Coordinates of C-alpha atoms and ligand atoms in Angstrom, one line a residue:
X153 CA -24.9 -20.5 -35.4
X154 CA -25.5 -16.5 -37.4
X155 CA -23.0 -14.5 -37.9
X156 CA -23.3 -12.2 -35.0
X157 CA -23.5 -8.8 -37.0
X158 CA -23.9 -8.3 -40.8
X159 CA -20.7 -6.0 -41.6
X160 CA -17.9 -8.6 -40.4
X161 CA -17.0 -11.6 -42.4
X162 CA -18.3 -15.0 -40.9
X163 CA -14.5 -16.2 -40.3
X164 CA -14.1 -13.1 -37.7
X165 CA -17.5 -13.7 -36.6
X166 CA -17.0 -17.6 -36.0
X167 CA -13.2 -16.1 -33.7
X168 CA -15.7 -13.8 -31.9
X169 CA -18.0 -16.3 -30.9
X170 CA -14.7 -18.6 -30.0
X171 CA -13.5 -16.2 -27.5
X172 CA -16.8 -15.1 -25.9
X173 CA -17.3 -18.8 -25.3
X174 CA -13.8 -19.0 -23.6
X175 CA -14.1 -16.3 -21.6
X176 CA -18.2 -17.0 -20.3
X177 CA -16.4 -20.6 -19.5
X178 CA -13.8 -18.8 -17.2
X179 CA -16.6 -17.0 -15.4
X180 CA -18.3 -19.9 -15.0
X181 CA -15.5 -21.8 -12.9
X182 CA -13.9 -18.4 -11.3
X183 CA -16.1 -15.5 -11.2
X184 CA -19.5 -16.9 -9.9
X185 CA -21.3 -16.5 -13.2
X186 CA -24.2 -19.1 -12.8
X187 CA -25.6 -21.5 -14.8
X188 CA -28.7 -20.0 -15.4
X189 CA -26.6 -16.9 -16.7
X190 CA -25.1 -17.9 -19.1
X191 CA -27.3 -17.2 -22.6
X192 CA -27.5 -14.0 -21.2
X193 CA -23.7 -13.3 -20.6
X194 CA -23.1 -14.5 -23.9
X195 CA -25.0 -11.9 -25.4
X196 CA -23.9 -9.4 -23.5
X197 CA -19.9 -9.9 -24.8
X198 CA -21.8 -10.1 -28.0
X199 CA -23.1 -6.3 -27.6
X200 CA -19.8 -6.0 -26.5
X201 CA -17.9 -7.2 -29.0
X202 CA -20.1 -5.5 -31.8
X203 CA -19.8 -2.4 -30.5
X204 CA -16.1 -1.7 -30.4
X205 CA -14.0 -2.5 -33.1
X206 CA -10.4 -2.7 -31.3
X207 CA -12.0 -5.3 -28.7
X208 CA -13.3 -7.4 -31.9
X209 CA -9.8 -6.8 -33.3
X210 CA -7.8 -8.2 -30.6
X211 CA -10.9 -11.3 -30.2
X212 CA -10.1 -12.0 -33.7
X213 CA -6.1 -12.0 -33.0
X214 CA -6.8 -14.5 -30.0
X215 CA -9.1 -16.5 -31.7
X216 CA -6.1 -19.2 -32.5
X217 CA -5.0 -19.7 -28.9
X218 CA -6.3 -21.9 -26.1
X219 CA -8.4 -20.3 -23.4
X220 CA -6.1 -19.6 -20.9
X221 CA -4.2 -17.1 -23.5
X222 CA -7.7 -15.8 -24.3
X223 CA -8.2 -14.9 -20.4
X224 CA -4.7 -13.5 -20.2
X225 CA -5.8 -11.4 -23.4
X226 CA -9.0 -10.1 -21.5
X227 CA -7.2 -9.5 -18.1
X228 CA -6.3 -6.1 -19.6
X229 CA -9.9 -4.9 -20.6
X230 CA -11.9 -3.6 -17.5
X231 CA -14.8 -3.5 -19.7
X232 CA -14.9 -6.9 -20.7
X233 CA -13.6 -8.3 -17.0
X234 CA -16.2 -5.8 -15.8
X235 CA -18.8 -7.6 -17.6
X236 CA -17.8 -11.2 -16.5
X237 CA -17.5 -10.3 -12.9
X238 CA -20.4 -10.9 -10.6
X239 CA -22.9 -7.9 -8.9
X240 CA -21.4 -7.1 -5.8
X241 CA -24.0 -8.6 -3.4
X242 CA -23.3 -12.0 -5.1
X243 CA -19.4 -10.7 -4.2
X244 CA -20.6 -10.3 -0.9
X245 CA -23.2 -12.9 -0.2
X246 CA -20.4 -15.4 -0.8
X247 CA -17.9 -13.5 1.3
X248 CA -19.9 -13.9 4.3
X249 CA -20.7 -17.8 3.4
X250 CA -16.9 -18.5 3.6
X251 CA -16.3 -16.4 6.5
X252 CA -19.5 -18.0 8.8
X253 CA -17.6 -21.6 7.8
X254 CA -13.9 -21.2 7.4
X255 CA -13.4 -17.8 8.9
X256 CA -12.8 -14.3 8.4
X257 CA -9.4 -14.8 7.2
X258 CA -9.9 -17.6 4.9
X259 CA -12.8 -14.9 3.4
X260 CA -10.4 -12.9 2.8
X261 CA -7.8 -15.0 1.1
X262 CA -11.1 -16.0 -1.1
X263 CA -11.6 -12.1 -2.2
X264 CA -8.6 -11.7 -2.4
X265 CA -8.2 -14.9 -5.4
X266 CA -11.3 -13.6 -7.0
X267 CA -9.9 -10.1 -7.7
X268 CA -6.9 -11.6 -8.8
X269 CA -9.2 -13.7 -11.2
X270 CA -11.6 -11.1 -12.0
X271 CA -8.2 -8.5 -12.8
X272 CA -9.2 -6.1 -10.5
X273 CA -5.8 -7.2 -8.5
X274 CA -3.0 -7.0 -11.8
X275 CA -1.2 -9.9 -10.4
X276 CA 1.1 -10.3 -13.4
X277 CA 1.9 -6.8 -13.8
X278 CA 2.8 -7.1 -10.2
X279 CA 4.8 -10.1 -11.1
X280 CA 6.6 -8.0 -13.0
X281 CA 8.0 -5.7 -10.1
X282 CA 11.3 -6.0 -9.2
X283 CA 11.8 -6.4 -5.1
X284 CA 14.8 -7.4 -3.3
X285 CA 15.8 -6.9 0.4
X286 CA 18.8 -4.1 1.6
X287 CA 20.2 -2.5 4.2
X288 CA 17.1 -4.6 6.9
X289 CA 14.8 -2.9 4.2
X290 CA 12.3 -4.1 1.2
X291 CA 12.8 -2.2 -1.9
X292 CA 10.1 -2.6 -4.9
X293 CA 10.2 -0.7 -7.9
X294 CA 6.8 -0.3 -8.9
X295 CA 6.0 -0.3 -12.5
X296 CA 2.2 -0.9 -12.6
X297 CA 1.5 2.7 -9.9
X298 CA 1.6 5.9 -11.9
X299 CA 4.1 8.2 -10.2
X300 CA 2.9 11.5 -8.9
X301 CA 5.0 14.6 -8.2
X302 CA 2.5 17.3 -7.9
X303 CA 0.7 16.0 -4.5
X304 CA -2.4 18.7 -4.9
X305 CA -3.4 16.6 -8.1
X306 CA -2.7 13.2 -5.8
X307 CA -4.7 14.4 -2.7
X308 CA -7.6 15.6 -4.9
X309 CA -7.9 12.5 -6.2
X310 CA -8.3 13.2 -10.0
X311 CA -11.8 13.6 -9.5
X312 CA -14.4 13.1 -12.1
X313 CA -16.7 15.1 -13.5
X314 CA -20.1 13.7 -13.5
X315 CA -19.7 10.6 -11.1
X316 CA -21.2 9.7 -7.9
X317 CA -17.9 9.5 -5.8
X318 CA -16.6 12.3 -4.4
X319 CA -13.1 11.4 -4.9
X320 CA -10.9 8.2 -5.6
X321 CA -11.7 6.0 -2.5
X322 CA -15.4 6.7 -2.4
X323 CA -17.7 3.9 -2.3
X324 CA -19.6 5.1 -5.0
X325 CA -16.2 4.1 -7.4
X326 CA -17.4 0.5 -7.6
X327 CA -17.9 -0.2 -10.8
X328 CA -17.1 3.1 -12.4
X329 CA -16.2 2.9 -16.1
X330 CA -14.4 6.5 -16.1
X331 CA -12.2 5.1 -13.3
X332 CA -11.9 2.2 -15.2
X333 CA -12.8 0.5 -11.8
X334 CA -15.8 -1.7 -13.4
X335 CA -13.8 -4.7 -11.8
X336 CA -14.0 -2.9 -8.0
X337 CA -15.8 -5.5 -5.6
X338 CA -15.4 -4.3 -1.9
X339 CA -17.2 -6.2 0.8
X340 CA -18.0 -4.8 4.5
X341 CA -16.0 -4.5 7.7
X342 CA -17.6 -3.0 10.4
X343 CA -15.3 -1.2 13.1
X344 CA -16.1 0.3 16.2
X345 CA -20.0 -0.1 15.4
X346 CA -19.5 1.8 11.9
X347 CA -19.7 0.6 8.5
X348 CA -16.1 0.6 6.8
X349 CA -15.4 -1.1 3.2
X350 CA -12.1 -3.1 2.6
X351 CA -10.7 -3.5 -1.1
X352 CA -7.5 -4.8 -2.1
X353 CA -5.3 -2.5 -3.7
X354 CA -4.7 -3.0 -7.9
X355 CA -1.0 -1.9 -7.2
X356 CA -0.6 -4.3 -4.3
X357 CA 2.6 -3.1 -2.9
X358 CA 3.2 -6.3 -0.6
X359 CA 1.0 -9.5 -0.1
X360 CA -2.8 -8.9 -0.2
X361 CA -2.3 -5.3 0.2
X362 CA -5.8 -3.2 0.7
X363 CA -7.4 -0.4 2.1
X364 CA -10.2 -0.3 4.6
X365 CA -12.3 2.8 3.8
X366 CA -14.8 4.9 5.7
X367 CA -18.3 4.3 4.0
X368 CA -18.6 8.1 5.1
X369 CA -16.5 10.3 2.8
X370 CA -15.3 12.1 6.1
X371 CA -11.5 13.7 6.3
X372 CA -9.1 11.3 7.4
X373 CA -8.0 12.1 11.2
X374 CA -5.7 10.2 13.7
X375 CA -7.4 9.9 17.1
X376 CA -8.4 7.8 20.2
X377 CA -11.4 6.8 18.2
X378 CA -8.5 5.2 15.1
X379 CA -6.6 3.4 17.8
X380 CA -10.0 1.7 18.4
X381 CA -11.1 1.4 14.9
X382 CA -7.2 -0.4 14.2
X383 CA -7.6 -3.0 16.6
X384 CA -10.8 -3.9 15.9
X385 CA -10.0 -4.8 12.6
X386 CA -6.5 -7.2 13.6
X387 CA -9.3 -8.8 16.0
X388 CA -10.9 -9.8 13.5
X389 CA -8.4 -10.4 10.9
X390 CA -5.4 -11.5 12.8
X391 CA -3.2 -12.1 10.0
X392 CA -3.4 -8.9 8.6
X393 CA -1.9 -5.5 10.1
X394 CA -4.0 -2.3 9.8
X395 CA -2.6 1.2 10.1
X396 CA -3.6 5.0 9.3
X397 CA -1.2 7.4 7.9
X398 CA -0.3 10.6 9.7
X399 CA -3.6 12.8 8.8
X400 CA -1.5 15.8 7.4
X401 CA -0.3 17.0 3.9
X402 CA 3.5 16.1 3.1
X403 CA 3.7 13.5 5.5
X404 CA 0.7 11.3 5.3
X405 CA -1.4 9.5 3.1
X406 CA -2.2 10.9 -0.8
X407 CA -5.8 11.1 -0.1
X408 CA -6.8 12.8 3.1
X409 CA -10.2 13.8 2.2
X410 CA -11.8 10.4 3.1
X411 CA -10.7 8.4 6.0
X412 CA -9.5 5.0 5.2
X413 CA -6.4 2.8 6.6
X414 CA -4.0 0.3 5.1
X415 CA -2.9 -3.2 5.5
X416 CA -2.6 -6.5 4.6
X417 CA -0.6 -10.1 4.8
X418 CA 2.6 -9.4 5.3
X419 CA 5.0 -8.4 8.2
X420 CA 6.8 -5.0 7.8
X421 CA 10.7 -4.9 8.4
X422 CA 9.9 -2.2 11.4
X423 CA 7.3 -4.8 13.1
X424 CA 10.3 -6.8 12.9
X425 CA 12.7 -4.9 14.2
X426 CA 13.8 -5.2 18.1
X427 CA 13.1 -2.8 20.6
X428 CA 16.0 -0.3 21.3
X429 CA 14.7 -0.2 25.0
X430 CA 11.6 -1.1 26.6
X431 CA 9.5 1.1 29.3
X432 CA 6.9 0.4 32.0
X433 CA 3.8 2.4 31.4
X434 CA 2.7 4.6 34.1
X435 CA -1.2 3.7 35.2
X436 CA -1.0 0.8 32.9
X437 CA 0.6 -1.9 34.6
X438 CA -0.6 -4.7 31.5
X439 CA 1.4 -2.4 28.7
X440 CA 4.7 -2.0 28.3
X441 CA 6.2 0.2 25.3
X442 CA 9.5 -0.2 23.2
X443 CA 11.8 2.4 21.5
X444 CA 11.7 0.3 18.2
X445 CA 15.5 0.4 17.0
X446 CA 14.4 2.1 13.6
X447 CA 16.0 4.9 11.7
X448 CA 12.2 7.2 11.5
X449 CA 11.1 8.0 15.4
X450 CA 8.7 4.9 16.0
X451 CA 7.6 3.4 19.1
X452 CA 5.5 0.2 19.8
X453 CA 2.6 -0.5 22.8
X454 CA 2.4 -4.1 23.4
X455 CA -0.7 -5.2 25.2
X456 CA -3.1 -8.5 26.0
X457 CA -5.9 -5.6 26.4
X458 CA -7.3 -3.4 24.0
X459 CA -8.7 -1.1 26.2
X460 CA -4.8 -0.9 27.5
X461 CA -3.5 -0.4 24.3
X462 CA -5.6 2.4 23.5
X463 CA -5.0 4.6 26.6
X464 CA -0.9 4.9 26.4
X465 CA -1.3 5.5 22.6
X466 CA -3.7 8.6 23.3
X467 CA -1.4 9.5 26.3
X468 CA 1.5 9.7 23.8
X469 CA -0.7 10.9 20.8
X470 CA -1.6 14.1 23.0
X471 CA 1.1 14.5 24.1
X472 CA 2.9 14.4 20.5
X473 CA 1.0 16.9 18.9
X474 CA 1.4 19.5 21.5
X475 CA 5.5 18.9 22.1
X476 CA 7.5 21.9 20.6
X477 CA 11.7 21.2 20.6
X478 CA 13.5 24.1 18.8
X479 CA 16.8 22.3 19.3
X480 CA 15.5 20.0 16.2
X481 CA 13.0 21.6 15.0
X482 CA 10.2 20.2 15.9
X483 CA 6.5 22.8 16.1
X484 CA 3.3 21.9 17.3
X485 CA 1.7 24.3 15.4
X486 CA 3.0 26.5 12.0
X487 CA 3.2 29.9 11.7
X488 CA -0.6 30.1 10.5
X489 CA -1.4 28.1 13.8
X490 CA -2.3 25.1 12.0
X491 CA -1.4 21.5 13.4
X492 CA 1.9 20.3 12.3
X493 CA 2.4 17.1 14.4
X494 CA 0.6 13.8 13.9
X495 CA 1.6 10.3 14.2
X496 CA 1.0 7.1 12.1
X497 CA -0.4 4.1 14.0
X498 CA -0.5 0.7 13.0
X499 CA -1.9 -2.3 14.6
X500 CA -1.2 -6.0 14.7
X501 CA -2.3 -9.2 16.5
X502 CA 1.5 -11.1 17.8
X503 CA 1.0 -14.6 18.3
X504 CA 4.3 -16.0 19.4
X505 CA 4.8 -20.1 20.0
X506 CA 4.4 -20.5 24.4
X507 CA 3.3 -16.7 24.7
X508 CA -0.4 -15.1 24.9
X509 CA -1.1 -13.8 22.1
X510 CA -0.7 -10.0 22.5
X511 CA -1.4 -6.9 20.2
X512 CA 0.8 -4.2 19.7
X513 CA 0.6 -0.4 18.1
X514 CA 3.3 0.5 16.9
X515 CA 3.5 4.9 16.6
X516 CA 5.8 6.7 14.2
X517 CA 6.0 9.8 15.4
X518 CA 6.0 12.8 12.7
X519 CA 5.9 16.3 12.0
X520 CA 5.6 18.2 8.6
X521 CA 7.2 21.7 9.6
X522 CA 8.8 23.3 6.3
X523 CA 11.5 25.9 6.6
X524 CA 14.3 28.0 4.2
X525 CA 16.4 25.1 3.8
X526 CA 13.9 22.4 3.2
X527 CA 10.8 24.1 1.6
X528 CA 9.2 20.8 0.7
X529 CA 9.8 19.5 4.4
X530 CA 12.3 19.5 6.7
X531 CA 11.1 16.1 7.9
X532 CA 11.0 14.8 3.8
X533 CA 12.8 12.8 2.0
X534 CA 15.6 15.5 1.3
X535 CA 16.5 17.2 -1.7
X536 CA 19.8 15.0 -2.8
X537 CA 17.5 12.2 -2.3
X538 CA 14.7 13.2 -5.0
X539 CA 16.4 11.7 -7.8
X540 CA 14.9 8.3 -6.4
X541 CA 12.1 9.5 -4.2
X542 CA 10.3 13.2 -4.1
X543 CA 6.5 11.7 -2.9
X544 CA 5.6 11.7 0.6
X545 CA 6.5 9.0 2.8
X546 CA 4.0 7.4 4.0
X547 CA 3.3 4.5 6.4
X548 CA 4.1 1.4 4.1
X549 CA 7.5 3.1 3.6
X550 CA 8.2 4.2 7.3
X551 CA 7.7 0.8 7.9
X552 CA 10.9 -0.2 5.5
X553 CA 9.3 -1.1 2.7
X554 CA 9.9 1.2 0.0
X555 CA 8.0 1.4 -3.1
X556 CA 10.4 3.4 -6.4
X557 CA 8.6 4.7 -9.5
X558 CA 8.9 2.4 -12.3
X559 CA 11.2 5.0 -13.9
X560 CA 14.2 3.1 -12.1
X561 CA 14.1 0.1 -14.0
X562 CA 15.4 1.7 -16.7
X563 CA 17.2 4.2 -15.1
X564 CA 19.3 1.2 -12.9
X565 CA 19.7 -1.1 -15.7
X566 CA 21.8 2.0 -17.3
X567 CA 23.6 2.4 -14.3
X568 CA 24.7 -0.7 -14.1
X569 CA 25.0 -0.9 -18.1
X570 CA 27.9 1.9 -17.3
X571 CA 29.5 0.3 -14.5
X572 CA 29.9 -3.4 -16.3
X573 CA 31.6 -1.7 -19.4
X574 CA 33.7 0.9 -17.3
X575 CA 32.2 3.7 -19.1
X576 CA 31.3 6.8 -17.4
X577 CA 27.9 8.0 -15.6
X578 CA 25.6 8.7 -19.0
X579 CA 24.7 12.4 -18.6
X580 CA 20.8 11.9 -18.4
X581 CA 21.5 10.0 -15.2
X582 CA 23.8 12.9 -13.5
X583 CA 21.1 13.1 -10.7
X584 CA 22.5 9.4 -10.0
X585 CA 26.3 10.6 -9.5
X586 CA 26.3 10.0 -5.2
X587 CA 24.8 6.4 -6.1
X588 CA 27.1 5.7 -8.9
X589 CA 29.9 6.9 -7.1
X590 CA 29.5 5.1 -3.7
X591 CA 28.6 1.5 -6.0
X592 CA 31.6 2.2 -7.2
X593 CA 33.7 2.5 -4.2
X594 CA 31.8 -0.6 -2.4
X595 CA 32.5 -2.6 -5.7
X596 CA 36.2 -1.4 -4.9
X597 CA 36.2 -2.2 -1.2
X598 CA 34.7 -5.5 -1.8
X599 CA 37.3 -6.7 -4.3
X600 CA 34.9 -8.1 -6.3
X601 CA 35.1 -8.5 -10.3
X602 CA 34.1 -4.4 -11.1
X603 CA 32.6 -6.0 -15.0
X604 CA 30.6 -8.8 -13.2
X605 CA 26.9 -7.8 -13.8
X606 CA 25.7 -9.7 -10.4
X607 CA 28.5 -8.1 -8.6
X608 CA 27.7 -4.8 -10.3
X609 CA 23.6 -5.1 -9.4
X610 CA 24.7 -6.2 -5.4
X611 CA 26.6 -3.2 -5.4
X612 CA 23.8 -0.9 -6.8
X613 CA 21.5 -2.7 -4.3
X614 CA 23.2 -1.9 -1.5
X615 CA 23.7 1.3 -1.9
X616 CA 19.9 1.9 -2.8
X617 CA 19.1 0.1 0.3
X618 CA 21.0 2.3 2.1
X619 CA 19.7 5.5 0.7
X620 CA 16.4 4.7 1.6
X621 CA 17.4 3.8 5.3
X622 CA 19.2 7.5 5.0
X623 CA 15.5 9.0 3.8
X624 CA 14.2 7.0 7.2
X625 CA 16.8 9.0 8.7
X626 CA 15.5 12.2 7.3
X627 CA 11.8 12.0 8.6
X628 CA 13.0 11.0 12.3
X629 CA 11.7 13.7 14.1
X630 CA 14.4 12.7 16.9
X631 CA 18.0 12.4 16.1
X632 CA 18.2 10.5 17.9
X633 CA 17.2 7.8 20.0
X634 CA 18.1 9.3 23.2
X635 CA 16.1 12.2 22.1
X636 CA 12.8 10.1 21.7
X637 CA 13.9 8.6 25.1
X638 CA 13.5 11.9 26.9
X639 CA 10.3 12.4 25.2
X640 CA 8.8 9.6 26.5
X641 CA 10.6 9.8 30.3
X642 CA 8.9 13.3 30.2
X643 CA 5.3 11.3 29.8
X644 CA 6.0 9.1 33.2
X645 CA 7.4 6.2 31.3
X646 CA 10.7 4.1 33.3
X647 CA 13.1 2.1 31.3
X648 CA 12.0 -1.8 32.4
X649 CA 14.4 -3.3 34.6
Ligands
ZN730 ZN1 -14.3 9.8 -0.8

């Protein structure tokens, strides 16, 4: 075999050649790369390889391992994973074979391994996360997601110059290099008659997170017409729940430029959650809805019928974004007249051992009215809170599963560095002092050894769990749930017998 280029010794030429052979190997058993292509790929890594000097170093510092280190080596390069991966009409021509003989689902779970495979999903970043369960809540601290603080910057999407895509969920991002999204393979959904997009999410905050994106780039809007679009996709891909984020600033999603939903595998502590009380829907005898016993304002339609579905959630959505309540200061509209009140739906198929199998909307009710004493939001986390949380809350988090910024692993791990040795708070982590003290005091209560380090990390646990369910707390638009109870008595609703 030549030396593949006439400036580098043979010896790094020959750990070149050993690593593009690993890694065409790989995408020959995971990525689809066919037999036929495989000369060709070669050569292309070669180009590759030539033409950038730190990708032929870190070939070259590879070169000794086995092939599976090699992989995990080239995991991190979205050019050279880019490369391997297959065009997206192989992506989806394959898609579709899976899902016409083992199902939508198992289609799914077979994108789902080939982004992990093909990097696009950074599983073992991921891996790395930490996530444990407080106060009936998930808590993930997320160290692979980039934390944002200025939300213009967020919901403009960091747009780039010279590309196709209009902004960050844009079809047109699929394979971008400036994006470094060259490993992006979507396939098509189709809801409602339209064509939609789903992707799974690189950050996946839960099991086989994604999106499903508009193909349009259209604004994103909560209507009759989502209620519809939501449970046509959980039709289709029962295991998964799909839901939209309120369509306003603050309170919503990051993006609201382009209309897109998010789901995935797993169930949310809120879908788990009981029903505080359950009503009988006027006009809709085959629906019933439940106060979900949740510290944000959420209710939940459950229904054997779309169609049923659909019509109390409009009833309540309409009814939602026109309600005004001084007492807690809730507005329809701001003083500029614009819309303040939306709600967040999401959808899920419920199939229960000796029940039908039902769906079920569940609604969390918000409203993104600002005022002297909470400029930022009065229904926002609030401001003794932002030492752990100052972005929007959106739906994943409404739904009890909240996702820190990767800061905390640090920040915690100092914490609890302080409270094993008895020293006091360290005075870059004063934002911390209610935390520290109240770990403190349950470490106290609890009797437990105050220098254990498990004892020590419970205790900090706890009490992050239960700040989080306090931040619920603070984007309830009702107090209470009496309050929501009224609401919904006011829309013809009776309490079930
Ligand atoms: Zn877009």
């Amino acid at each position: 075999m030549s030396e593949p280029t006439g400036h580098v010794n043979s010896e790094d030429g020959d750990a070149v050649v050993h690593v593009i052979d690993a890694l065409v190997a790989y995408a020959r058993e995971r990525l689809l790369l066919d037999a036929r292509d495989h000369d060709w790929m070669r050569n292309r890594l070669l180009e590759l390889f030539d033409a950038d000097e730190s990708l032929r170093a870190q070939a070259v510092a590879l070169a000794g391992q086995g092939g599976e280190a090699i992989v995990d080596g080239a995991l991190a390069s979205d050019e050279v994973m880019g490369t391997l991966s297959a065009a997206p009409s192989r992506i989806q021509d394959e898609y579709d074979d899976v899902r016409a003989t083992a199902g939508n689902m198992e289609a799914m779970r077979w994108l789902y391994d080939y982004c992990v495979a093909n990097g696009s999903v950074k599983l073992a970043q991921l891996r790395r996360n930490v996530r444990f369960d407080s106060a009936g809540l998930v808590v993930t601290v997320n160290t692979a997601k980039p934390e944002f603080t200025d939300m213009r910057k967020a919901a403009r999407g960091n747009s780039v110059d010279g590309s196709f895509a209009q902004c960050t969920i844009c079809h047109e991002n699929e394979g971008l290099a400036a994006r470094g999204k060259r490993t992006l393979r979507t396939v098509e959904v189709e809801l409602s008659g339209s064509p939609w997009f789903w992707q799974f999410s690189p950050y996946g905050y839960f099991r086989q997170h994604g999106i499903c994106v508009n193909r349009e780039h259209t604004p994103m809007r909560v209507d009759e017409s989502t209620f519809g679009n939501l449970l046509d996709f959980v039709i289709q891909f029962p295991d998964y729940f799909l839901g939209c984020n309120a369509a306003l600033p603050r309170i919503g999603g990051s993006v609201l430029a382009h209309d897109h939903y998010q789901g995935g595998g797993e169930i949310m502590p809120m879908q788990r959650a009981a029903a505080w009380k359950t009503f009988t829907s006027p006009e809709v005898d085959d629906a019933v809805l439940d106060i979900i016993d949740w510290p944000a304002s959420a209710l939940r339609v459950r229904s054997r019928r779309r169609d049923s579905i659909m019509r109390v959630c409009e009833r309540i959505r309409e009814a939602w974004v026109a309600y005004d309540d001084p007492a807690i200061g809730v507005a329809a509209h701001g003083p500029d007249s614009s819309a303040q009140s939306s709600l967040a739906p999401i959808a899920r198929y419920v199939s229960a051992v000796g029940e039908p199998p039902a769906y079920e909307m569940s609604l969390i009710l918000r409203n993104n009215a600002v005022s002297d004493q909470y400029p930022l939001g009065v229904f926002h986390a609030h401001p003794e809170y932002f030492f752990l949380k100052q972005e929007p809350i959106g739906l994943i988090e409404a739904m009890g599963l909240f996702v820190l910024p990767g800061r905390l692993v640090n920040q915690l791990g100092a914490l609890e560095d302080a409270l094993v040795s008895g020293k006091d708070l360290p005075a870059d982590l004063a934002g911390f002092e209610l935390m520290w003290r109240a770990a403190r005091d349950g470490l106290e209560r609890s009797g437990a050894d105050a220098h254990d380090r498990n004892a020590v990390r419970a205790a900090v646990r706890e009490e992050l769990g239960g700040i989080c369910r306090r931040i619920l707390g603070n984007i309830a638009v009702f107090p209470t749930h009496e309050g929501l109870e009224r609401f919904v008595e006011g829309l013809g609703f009776v309490v079930q017998e």
